[in-house]
Coordinates of N, CA and C and ligand atoms in Angstrom, one line a residue:
X1013 N 20.3 43.6 16.2 CA 21.7 44.0 16.2 C 22.0 45.3 16.2
X1014 N 22.7 46.2 16.9 CA 23.0 47.5 16.8 C 24.0 47.4 16.0
X1015 N 24.4 48.8 15.6 CA 25.4 49.3 14.4 C 26.5 48.9 15.4
X1016 N 26.7 49.6 16.8 CA 28.3 49.1 17.6 C 28.4 47.8 17.8
X1017 N 27.5 47.0 18.0 CA 27.5 45.6 17.9 C 28.7 45.2 16.7
X1018 N 27.7 45.9 15.7 CA 28.1 44.9 14.6 C 29.5 45.3 14.0
X1019 N 30.1 46.5 14.3 CA 31.2 47.3 13.9 C 32.2 46.5 14.9
X1020 N 31.9 46.0 16.4 CA 32.9 45.5 17.4 C 33.2 44.1 16.4
X1021 N 32.4 43.3 16.3 CA 32.5 41.9 15.9 C 33.2 41.8 14.5
X1022 N 32.9 42.8 13.6 CA 33.4 42.6 12.4 C 34.7 42.9 12.7
X1023 N 35.5 44.1 13.1 CA 36.9 44.4 13.4 C 37.7 43.3 14.3
X1024 N 36.8 42.3 15.4 CA 37.3 41.6 16.1 C 37.6 40.2 15.3
X1025 N 37.2 39.9 14.3 CA 37.4 38.4 13.6 C 38.4 38.5 12.7
X1026 N 39.6 37.9 13.4 CA 40.8 37.6 13.0 C 40.9 36.6 12.1
X1027 N 39.8 35.2 12.2 CA 39.8 34.1 11.4 C 38.2 34.1 11.2
X1028 N 37.8 33.5 9.9 CA 36.4 33.1 10.1 C 35.9 32.1 11.0
X1029 N 34.8 31.9 11.1 CA 34.5 30.8 12.2 C 33.2 29.5 11.2
X1030 N 33.9 28.5 11.8 CA 33.6 27.0 10.5 C 32.0 26.8 11.4
X1031 N 31.3 26.6 11.1 CA 29.6 26.8 11.4 C 29.3 25.4 10.8
X1032 N 29.0 24.5 11.5 CA 28.3 23.0 10.4 C 27.1 22.5 11.0
X1033 N 26.1 22.5 9.9 CA 24.8 21.6 10.2 C 24.6 20.4 10.0
X1034 N 24.2 19.4 10.7 CA 24.0 18.0 10.4 C 22.6 17.6 10.9
X1035 N 22.5 16.4 10.3 CA 21.2 15.8 10.6 C 20.7 15.0 9.7
X1036 N 19.5 14.0 10.0 CA 19.0 12.9 8.9 C 18.5 13.9 8.0
X1037 N 17.7 13.1 6.8 CA 17.0 13.8 6.0 C 15.8 14.8 6.2
X1038 N 16.0 16.0 5.3 CA 14.7 16.8 5.9 C 14.4 17.3 7.1
X1039 N 15.5 17.6 8.1 CA 15.2 18.3 9.5 C 15.3 19.6 8.7
X1040 N 15.8 20.3 7.9 CA 15.5 21.6 7.8 C 16.8 22.0 7.7
X1041 N 18.2 21.3 7.5 CA 19.8 21.5 7.5 C 19.7 22.9 6.3
X1042 N 19.5 22.9 5.0 CA 19.8 23.4 4.3 C 18.8 24.9 4.3
X1043 N 17.6 25.0 4.8 CA 16.8 26.0 5.3 C 17.5 26.9 6.1
X1044 N 18.2 26.2 7.3 CA 18.8 26.8 8.4 C 20.3 27.3 8.2
X1045 N 20.7 26.6 7.2 CA 22.1 27.3 6.6 C 22.2 28.5 5.7
X1046 N 20.7 28.5 5.2 CA 20.6 29.8 4.0 C 20.2 30.9 5.4
X1047 N 19.5 30.7 6.2 CA 19.2 31.6 7.1 C 20.3 32.1 7.6
X1048 N 21.0 31.5 8.4 CA 22.6 31.6 9.3 C 23.2 32.6 8.6
X1049 N 23.2 31.9 6.9 CA 24.1 32.7 6.3 C 23.7 34.3 5.9
X1050 N 22.4 34.6 5.9 CA 21.6 35.8 6.1 C 22.2 36.4 7.1
X1051 N 21.9 35.8 8.5 CA 22.1 36.6 9.7 C 23.6 37.3 9.8
X1052 N 24.8 35.9 9.2 CA 25.9 36.7 9.7 C 26.4 37.7 8.8
X1053 N 26.2 37.2 7.5 CA 26.4 38.7 6.2 C 25.7 39.4 6.3
X1054 N 24.5 39.7 6.5 CA 23.6 41.0 6.4 C 23.6 41.3 7.8
X1055 N 23.1 40.8 8.6 CA 22.5 41.3 10.1 C 24.3 41.8 10.9
X1056 N 25.3 40.6 11.1 CA 26.4 41.0 11.7 C 27.6 41.7 10.6
X1057 N 27.5 41.6 9.4 CA 28.4 42.1 8.4 C 29.5 41.5 8.2
X1058 N 29.7 40.2 8.4 CA 30.8 39.4 8.4 C 31.0 38.5 7.3
X1059 N 32.0 38.5 6.5 CA 32.4 37.8 5.0 C 31.9 36.5 5.7
X1060 N 31.2 35.9 4.4 CA 30.6 34.6 4.9 C 30.2 33.8 3.7
X1061 N 30.6 32.7 3.3 CA 30.6 31.8 2.5 C 29.8 30.3 3.1
X1062 N 28.9 29.9 2.2 CA 28.1 28.7 2.3 C 28.8 27.7 1.5
X1063 N 29.0 26.7 2.0 CA 29.1 25.4 1.4 C 28.5 24.3 1.5
X1064 N 28.5 22.9 0.7 CA 27.8 21.9 1.2 C 28.5 20.7 0.5
X1065 N 28.1 19.6 1.4 CA 28.8 18.2 1.1 C 27.5 17.0 0.9
X1066 N 27.9 16.1 -0.1 CA 28.7 16.3 -1.1 C 28.5 17.5 -1.8
X1067 N 30.0 17.9 -2.5 CA 29.9 18.9 -3.4 C 29.7 18.2 -4.4
X1068 N 28.8 18.4 -5.3 CA 28.2 17.8 -6.4 C 29.2 17.9 -8.1
X1069 N 29.7 19.4 -7.6 CA 30.4 19.8 -9.1 C 32.0 19.3 -9.3
X1070 N 32.7 18.7 -8.3 CA 33.6 18.0 -8.6 C 33.7 16.7 -9.2
X1071 N 34.8 16.1 -9.7 CA 34.5 14.8 -10.6 C 34.2 13.8 -9.4
X1072 N 34.6 14.0 -8.2 CA 34.0 12.6 -7.3 C 32.8 13.1 -6.9
X1073 N 32.4 14.3 -6.8 CA 30.8 14.7 -6.8 C 29.8 14.3 -7.6
X1074 N 30.9 14.1 -8.8 CA 29.7 13.8 -10.5 C 29.1 12.3 -9.8
X1075 N 30.3 11.5 -9.6 CA 29.9 10.1 -9.2 C 29.2 9.7 -8.2
X1076 N 29.3 10.4 -7.0 CA 28.3 10.5 -6.2 C 26.8 11.0 -6.3
X1077 N 26.6 12.1 -7.0 CA 25.5 12.1 -7.7 C 25.0 11.4 -8.1
X1078 N 25.3 10.9 -9.3 CA 24.7 9.4 -9.9 C 24.5 8.6 -9.1
X1079 N 25.3 8.0 -8.0 CA 25.1 6.8 -7.2 C 23.6 7.7 -6.5
X1080 N 23.5 8.7 -6.3 CA 22.3 9.2 -5.3 C 21.3 9.3 -5.8
X1081 N 21.1 9.2 -7.4 CA 20.1 9.6 -8.3 C 19.8 8.1 -8.5
X1082 N 20.5 7.1 -8.0 CA 20.4 5.7 -8.5 C 20.8 5.2 -9.8
X1083 N 21.4 5.9 -10.1 CA 22.1 5.7 -11.7 C 23.3 4.9 -11.5
X1084 N 24.1 4.6 -10.2 CA 25.4 4.0 -10.6 C 25.2 3.3 -9.3
X1085 N 25.7 1.7 -9.8 CA 25.9 1.0 -8.2 C 27.3 1.2 -7.8
X1086 N 27.7 1.2 -6.6 CA 28.7 1.2 -6.1 C 29.2 0.7 -4.7
X1087 N 30.1 -0.2 -4.5 CA 30.8 -0.8 -3.3 C 30.9 0.2 -2.2
X1088 N 29.7 -0.2 -1.2 CA 29.7 0.4 0.0 C 30.7 1.2 0.7
X1089 N 31.5 0.5 0.7 CA 33.1 1.2 1.1 C 33.7 1.9 0.0
X1090 N 33.8 1.7 -1.0 CA 34.3 2.7 -2.5 C 33.1 3.9 -2.1
X1091 N 31.8 3.8 -1.9 CA 31.3 4.9 -2.0 C 31.8 5.7 -0.7
X1092 N 31.8 5.2 0.3 CA 32.3 6.0 1.9 C 33.6 6.8 1.4
X1093 N 34.7 6.2 0.9 CA 36.1 6.8 0.5 C 35.8 7.7 -0.3
X1094 N 34.8 7.8 -1.4 CA 34.4 9.1 -2.4 C 33.8 10.1 -1.6
X1095 N 33.0 9.6 -1.1 CA 32.4 11.0 -0.1 C 33.4 11.3 0.6
X1096 N 34.3 10.7 1.4 CA 35.6 11.6 2.2 C 36.5 11.8 1.1
X1097 N 36.9 11.7 0.4 CA 37.8 12.4 -1.0 C 37.3 13.4 -1.1
X1098 N 35.9 14.0 -1.5 CA 35.1 14.8 -1.9 C 35.1 15.8 -0.3
X1099 N 35.6 15.3 0.4 CA 35.8 16.6 1.4 C 37.3 16.9 1.6
X1100 N 38.0 15.7 1.3 CA 39.7 15.9 1.4 C 39.9 16.7 0.4
X1101 N 39.3 16.7 -0.9 CA 39.8 17.8 -2.0 C 39.5 19.3 -1.9
X1102 N 38.6 19.6 -0.8 CA 38.0 20.9 -0.5 C 39.0 21.4 0.6
X1103 N 39.9 20.6 1.5 CA 40.6 21.0 2.6 C 41.4 22.4 2.6
X1104 N 42.1 22.2 1.6 CA 42.8 23.4 1.4 C 41.8 24.9 1.2
X1105 N 41.0 24.4 0.3 CA 39.8 26.2 0.0 C 39.4 26.2 1.6
X1106 N 38.8 25.2 2.2 CA 38.3 25.6 3.3 C 39.1 26.2 4.3
X1107 N 40.4 25.5 4.5 CA 41.3 26.5 5.4 C 41.7 28.2 4.9
X1108 N 41.9 28.2 3.5 CA 42.2 29.6 3.3 C 40.9 30.3 3.3
X1109 N 39.7 30.1 3.3 CA 38.8 30.8 3.2 C 38.9 31.1 5.0
X1110 N 38.7 30.2 5.4 CA 39.0 30.6 7.4 C 40.3 31.6 7.4
X1111 N 41.3 31.1 7.2 CA 42.3 32.0 7.4 C 42.1 33.4 7.0
X1112 N 41.5 33.4 5.5 CA 41.2 35.1 5.1 C 40.3 35.5 5.8
X1113 N 39.6 35.3 6.7 CA 38.6 35.9 7.7 C 37.2 35.4 7.1
X1114 N 36.9 34.5 6.2 CA 35.6 34.3 5.7 C 35.1 33.4 6.7
X1115 N 34.0 33.6 7.4 CA 33.1 32.5 7.9 C 32.5 31.4 7.0
X1116 N 32.2 30.1 7.4 CA 31.9 29.2 6.7 C 30.8 28.6 7.1
X1117 N 29.5 28.6 6.5 CA 28.5 27.8 7.1 C 28.2 26.8 6.1
X1118 N 28.4 25.5 6.7 CA 28.1 24.1 5.9 C 27.2 23.3 6.0
X1119 N 26.6 22.7 4.9 CA 25.8 21.8 5.0 C 26.1 20.2 5.0
X1120 N 26.2 19.8 5.7 CA 26.6 18.4 6.1 C 28.3 18.2 5.9
X1121 N 28.6 17.4 6.5 CA 30.5 17.3 6.8 C 30.7 16.0 6.7
X1122 N 31.6 15.7 7.7 CA 32.3 14.3 8.1 C 31.2 13.2 8.7
X1123 N 30.4 14.0 9.4 CA 29.5 13.7 10.6 C 28.5 12.5 9.6
X1124 N 27.7 13.2 8.4 CA 27.2 12.7 8.0 C 27.8 11.3 7.0
X1125 N 28.8 11.5 6.8 CA 29.6 10.6 6.1 C 30.1 9.4 7.1
X1126 N 29.9 9.5 8.3 CA 30.0 8.4 9.2 C 28.3 7.7 9.4
X1127 N 27.6 8.8 9.7 CA 26.4 8.1 10.1 C 25.7 7.7 9.0
X1128 N 25.9 8.0 7.6 CA 25.4 7.0 6.7 C 25.6 5.8 6.4
X1129 N 27.1 5.6 6.7 CA 27.9 4.4 6.1 C 27.6 3.6 7.3
X1130 N 27.9 4.0 8.6 CA 27.8 3.1 9.7 C 26.4 2.6 9.7
X1131 N 25.4 3.6 9.5 CA 23.9 2.7 9.5 C 23.7 1.7 8.2
X1132 N 25.0 1.6 7.4 CA 24.6 0.4 6.5 C 25.5 -0.7 6.9
X1133 N 26.1 -0.4 8.3 CA 26.9 -1.6 8.8 C 28.0 -1.6 8.7
X1134 N 28.8 -0.4 8.0 CA 30.0 -0.4 8.0 C 30.9 -0.1 9.2
X1135 N 31.9 -0.5 9.7 CA 32.5 -0.1 11.1 C 32.8 1.0 11.2
X1136 N 32.3 1.4 12.2 CA 32.5 3.0 12.8 C 33.5 3.6 12.5
X1137 N 34.6 2.9 13.6 CA 36.2 3.2 13.5 C 36.5 3.3 12.0
X1138 N 36.7 2.6 11.2 CA 36.8 2.8 9.9 C 36.4 3.5 9.3
X1139 N 34.6 4.0 9.7 CA 34.5 5.0 8.8 C 34.6 6.6 9.2
X1140 N 35.0 6.4 10.5 CA 35.5 7.9 11.0 C 36.9 8.0 10.7
X1141 N 37.9 6.8 10.6 CA 39.2 7.2 10.4 C 39.5 7.9 9.3
X1142 N 38.5 7.7 8.0 CA 38.6 8.6 7.0 C 38.8 10.2 7.1
X1143 N 38.1 10.4 7.8 CA 38.0 11.8 8.3 C 39.1 12.9 9.2
X1144 N 39.9 11.7 10.1 CA 40.5 12.3 10.8 C 42.0 13.2 10.2
X1145 N 42.0 14.7 10.7 CA 42.9 15.5 10.0 C 42.0 16.5 9.1
X1146 N 41.0 16.2 9.2 CA 40.2 17.2 8.2 C 40.0 18.4 9.2
X1147 N 39.7 19.8 8.7 CA 39.3 20.7 9.6 C 38.2 20.6 10.4
X1148 N 38.2 20.9 11.8 CA 37.0 20.5 12.3 C 36.3 22.1 12.8
X1149 N 35.1 21.5 12.7 CA 34.1 22.5 13.0 C 34.2 23.2 14.3
X1150 N 34.0 24.7 14.6 CA 33.7 25.5 15.7 C 32.5 25.5 16.5
X1151 N 31.6 25.0 15.4 CA 30.2 25.0 16.2 C 29.2 23.9 15.1
X1152 N 29.0 23.1 15.8 CA 28.0 22.2 15.4 C 26.6 22.1 15.7
X1153 N 25.5 22.3 14.6 CA 24.1 22.2 15.0 C 23.5 21.2 14.7
X1154 N 23.0 19.9 15.5 CA 22.3 18.9 15.0 C 21.0 19.2 15.0
X1155 N 20.2 19.1 13.7 CA 18.7 19.3 13.8 C 18.1 18.0 14.0
X1156 N 17.3 18.0 15.2 CA 16.9 16.8 15.7 C 15.4 16.8 15.8
X1157 N 14.2 15.8 15.0 CA 13.0 15.7 14.7 C 12.7 13.9 14.6
X1158 N 11.9 13.4 15.0 CA 10.9 12.5 14.6 C 11.1 12.2 13.0
X1159 N 11.9 10.8 12.5 CA 11.8 10.9 11.4 C 10.4 10.6 10.6
X1160 N 9.6 10.4 11.3 CA 8.3 10.1 11.0 C 7.6 11.6 10.4
X1161 N 7.9 12.5 11.1 CA 7.5 13.7 10.8 C 8.5 14.8 9.5
X1162 N 9.5 14.3 9.7 CA 10.5 14.7 8.5 C 9.9 13.9 7.3
X1163 N 9.7 12.9 7.2 CA 9.2 12.1 6.3 C 8.1 12.9 5.5
X1164 N 7.2 13.8 6.2 CA 5.9 14.4 5.9 C 6.3 15.7 5.0
X1165 N 7.9 16.4 5.3 CA 8.4 17.3 4.7 C 8.6 17.6 3.0
X1166 N 8.5 18.1 2.3 CA 8.5 18.3 0.9 C 9.5 17.5 -0.2
X1167 N 9.4 17.0 -1.1 CA 10.4 16.2 -1.7 C 10.9 14.9 -1.3
X1168 N 10.3 14.3 -0.1 CA 11.0 13.4 0.6 C 10.8 12.0 -0.7
X1169 N 11.6 11.3 -0.6 CA 11.4 10.0 -1.2 C 11.9 10.1 -2.7
X1170 N 12.8 10.8 -2.7 CA 13.2 10.7 -4.5 C 14.6 10.6 -4.4
X1171 N 15.6 10.3 -3.4 CA 16.9 10.0 -3.4 C 16.9 8.4 -2.7
X1172 N 18.1 8.0 -3.1 CA 18.3 6.6 -2.4 C 17.8 6.1 -1.3
X1173 N 18.4 7.3 -0.1 CA 18.7 7.0 1.1 C 17.3 7.3 2.0
X1174 N 16.0 7.6 0.9 CA 15.2 8.4 1.7 C 13.9 7.1 2.0
X1175 N 14.1 6.7 2.9 CA 13.4 5.4 3.4 C 13.2 5.5 4.9
X1176 N 12.1 5.2 5.3 CA 11.9 5.3 6.9 C 12.8 4.6 7.6
X1177 N 13.2 3.4 7.2 CA 13.8 2.6 8.3 C 15.3 2.9 8.2
X1178 N 16.0 3.0 6.9 CA 17.0 3.7 7.0 C 17.5 4.8 7.7
X1179 N 16.7 6.1 7.8 CA 16.7 7.0 8.2 C 16.8 7.0 9.8
X1180 N 15.9 6.0 10.2 CA 15.7 5.8 11.7 C 17.0 4.8 12.2
X1181 N 17.9 4.3 11.3 CA 19.2 3.9 11.7 C 20.3 4.7 11.7
X1182 N 20.3 6.0 10.9 CA 21.0 7.2 10.6 C 20.8 8.2 11.9
X1183 N 19.6 8.3 12.4 CA 19.6 8.9 13.5 C 19.7 8.5 14.7
X1184 N 19.9 7.0 14.6 CA 20.5 6.2 15.7 C 21.9 6.5 16.1
X1185 N 22.5 6.2 14.9 CA 24.0 6.2 14.7 C 24.2 8.1 15.1
X1186 N 23.7 8.8 14.6 CA 24.4 10.4 15.3 C 24.0 10.2 16.6
X1187 N 22.4 9.8 17.1 CA 22.1 10.0 18.8 C 23.3 9.0 19.7
X1188 N 23.6 8.2 19.2 CA 24.3 7.0 20.1 C 26.0 7.1 19.9
X1189 N 26.3 7.7 18.7 CA 27.8 7.7 18.8 C 28.4 8.8 18.2
X1190 N 27.5 9.9 17.7 CA 28.5 11.2 17.1 C 27.9 12.4 18.1
X1191 N 26.7 12.8 18.2 CA 26.3 14.1 19.2 C 27.0 13.8 20.6
X1192 N 27.7 14.7 21.0 CA 28.4 14.6 22.5 C 27.9 16.3 22.9
X1193 N 28.4 16.4 24.3 CA 28.0 17.3 24.7 C 28.5 19.0 23.9
X1194 N 29.8 18.8 23.1 CA 29.9 20.2 22.2 C 28.7 20.7 21.2
X1195 N 28.3 19.7 21.1 CA 27.2 19.9 20.3 C 26.4 20.4 20.4
X1196 N 25.5 21.5 19.4 CA 24.2 22.1 20.0 C 22.9 21.2 19.1
X1197 N 22.5 20.6 20.2 CA 21.0 19.9 19.5 C 19.8 21.0 19.6
X1198 N 19.3 21.0 18.5 CA 18.4 21.8 18.3 C 16.9 21.1 17.7
X1199 N 15.9 21.4 18.3 CA 14.5 20.9 18.1 C 14.3 21.4 16.8
X1200 N 14.2 20.3 15.9 CA 13.9 21.1 14.6 C 12.4 21.1 14.2
X1201 N 11.3 20.3 14.7 CA 10.3 20.2 14.3 C 9.6 21.5 15.2
X1202 N 10.0 22.6 14.6 CA 9.6 24.0 15.0 C 9.4 25.0 14.1
X1203 N 8.3 25.8 14.0 CA 8.8 26.6 13.0 C 10.1 27.3 12.4
X1204 N 10.1 27.5 11.2 CA 11.4 27.8 10.8 C 12.0 29.2 11.4
X1205 N 11.1 30.1 11.6 CA 11.8 31.3 12.5 C 12.2 31.0 13.9
X1206 N 11.4 30.0 14.3 CA 12.0 29.7 15.8 C 12.9 29.1 15.9
X1207 N 13.1 28.0 15.1 CA 14.5 27.4 15.1 C 15.7 28.0 14.7
X1208 N 15.8 29.2 13.7 CA 16.7 30.6 13.5 C 17.0 31.3 14.5
X1209 N 16.1 31.3 14.9 CA 16.1 32.5 16.3 C 17.3 31.8 17.4
X1210 N 16.6 30.6 17.5 CA 17.7 29.8 18.8 C 19.1 29.8 17.9
X1211 N 19.2 29.4 17.1 CA 20.7 28.8 16.6 C 21.5 30.4 16.5
X1212 N 20.7 31.9 15.6 CA 21.3 33.1 15.8 C 22.0 33.4 17.1
X1213 N 21.1 33.1 18.6 CA 21.4 33.3 19.7 C 22.5 32.5 20.1
X1214 N 22.6 31.3 19.5 CA 23.8 30.7 20.1 C 25.4 30.9 18.9
X1215 N 24.9 31.4 18.2 CA 26.2 31.8 17.3 C 26.7 33.2 17.6
X1216 N 25.5 34.3 18.0 CA 26.1 35.5 18.6 C 26.8 35.4 19.6
X1217 N 26.1 34.5 20.9 CA 26.7 34.3 22.0 C 28.2 33.8 21.9
X1218 N 28.4 32.7 21.0 CA 29.8 32.2 20.8 C 30.8 33.2 20.2
X1219 N 30.5 34.0 19.2 CA 31.5 35.4 18.9 C 31.7 36.0 20.2
X1220 N 30.7 36.5 20.8 CA 30.9 37.3 22.1 C 31.8 36.6 23.2
X1221 N 31.8 35.3 23.0 CA 32.8 34.6 24.1 C 34.1 34.4 23.1
X1222 N 34.1 34.6 21.9 CA 35.8 34.5 21.2 C 36.2 33.3 20.7
X1223 N 34.9 32.6 20.7 CA 35.2 31.4 19.8 C 36.3 31.3 18.3
X1224 N 36.2 32.6 17.9 CA 37.1 33.1 16.5 C 38.4 33.2 17.0
X1225 N 38.7 33.5 18.3 CA 40.3 33.6 18.8 C 41.0 32.1 18.8
X1226 N 40.3 31.3 19.1 CA 40.8 29.9 19.0 C 41.2 29.2 17.8
X1227 N 42.5 28.4 18.0 CA 43.3 28.2 16.8 C 42.1 27.0 15.9
X1228 N 42.2 26.7 14.8 CA 41.4 26.0 13.9 C 41.7 24.5 14.1
X1229 N 41.0 23.7 14.8 CA 41.2 22.4 15.2 C 41.4 21.3 13.9
X1230 N 41.6 19.9 14.3 CA 41.4 19.0 13.5 C 40.4 18.0 14.0
X1231 N 39.5 17.5 13.2 CA 38.7 16.3 13.4 C 39.8 15.2 13.9
Ligands
Z5A1517 N1 25.7 11.5 2.4 C1 26.6 10.5 2.7 O1 25.8 9.4 2.6 N2 27.7 10.9 2.7 C2 28.2 12.0 2.8 O2 29.4 12.1 3.6 C3 27.6 13.2 2.9 C4 26.3 13.1 2.4 C5 28.2 14.1 2.9 C6 22.8 14.5 -0.1 O3 22.6 15.3 0.9 C7 22.8 12.6 0.7 O4 24.1 12.2 0.8 C8 22.2 12.6 1.8 C9 23.2 12.3 2.6 C10 24.1 11.7 2.1 N3 21.2 11.7 2.1 N4 20.2 11.6 1.1 N5 19.0 11.3 0.7 P1 22.0 16.3 0.7 O5 22.5 17.4 1.9 O6 22.3 16.8 -0.7 O7 20.8 16.3 0.8 P2 19.2 17.5 0.7 O8 18.4 17.0 -1.0 O9 19.7 18.5 1.0 O10 17.9 17.0 1.6 P3 18.3 17.4 3.2 O11 19.6 17.5 3.3 O12 17.8 15.9 3.6 O13 17.1 18.2 3.4 P4 17.4 18.9 4.8 O14 18.3 20.1 4.3 O15 17.9 18.8 6.0 O16 16.1 20.1 4.7 P5 15.8 21.2 3.6 O17 15.7 21.4 2.5 O18 15.7 22.7 4.7 O19 14.1 21.3 4.0 C11 13.2 20.0 3.7 C12 11.5 20.5 3.5 O20 11.4 21.0 4.4 C13 11.5 21.9 2.6 O21 10.3 22.0 1.5 C14 11.7 22.9 3.6 O22 10.7 24.0 3.1 C15 10.9 22.3 4.8 N6 11.1 22.6 5.7 C16 12.2 23.0 6.7 N7 12.2 23.3 7.6 C17 11.1 23.4 8.0 C18 10.6 23.5 9.4 N8 11.0 24.0 10.5 N9 8.9 23.4 9.4 C19 8.4 22.8 8.2 N10 8.9 22.6 7.4 C20 10.2 22.9 6.8
MG1518 MG1 19.8 19.8 2.5

């Protein structure tokens, strides 16, 4: 990125852009969130923040964390509502950041909520209904790879959902009911730098095409 490009992009950004990473476990979302954060903040010089859901630091997040670590039992629908509430309680902060010109790189959001709950057999529309009205991402990256290959990656198997059969169901919900032509489907089974390069190019192109000039949408 040359300095002229950097200056132009920085001054043109009236609001921040909301970029979301989705996908099943261990496909590399957090790795790519970190990498894109560096690209936006350092290479492009844009004010940028990283967020992740669940936000385990809030009251709902504490209960969710305890559930994920297998130390609390909860009804599946009650858990779904907690995950959704965990996003709703961030709504104002999220909008504030965007309107103040901060771009957001977000690690999981509503679609994780729907994919994991629907994979348990909860009605898809009921799951999705809880998310309607939340700020919608401007760009979604769906990191896609075979479940078996993802299970070979670091630390797999420590949390509640890290079971191959369940991960296959999650992937199925994403790919049959959530991913659409507006999502960017990325082959995640490649070296980290190769994946990052493709993502950076899509983001650069979207900024050049004025994605930041559109009003913020709702889910
Ligand atoms: N959940 C839910 O049920 N409902 C909801 O509404 C929400 C979430 C929001 C916590 O998520 C759980 O909550 C999650 C979904 C559920 N299920 N589980 N279990 P989390 O986001 O906190 O989970 P995590 O601990 O961050 O894991 P993850 O997201 O599954 O992993 P990842 O972020 O996709 O992967 P990573 O941490 O970037 O990489 C994993 C490893 O692979 C690591 O050692 C990397 O160095 C390596 N890696 C990364 N990229 C590559 C490439 N390209 N090649 C080789 N190796 C790589
Ligand atoms: Mg992660």
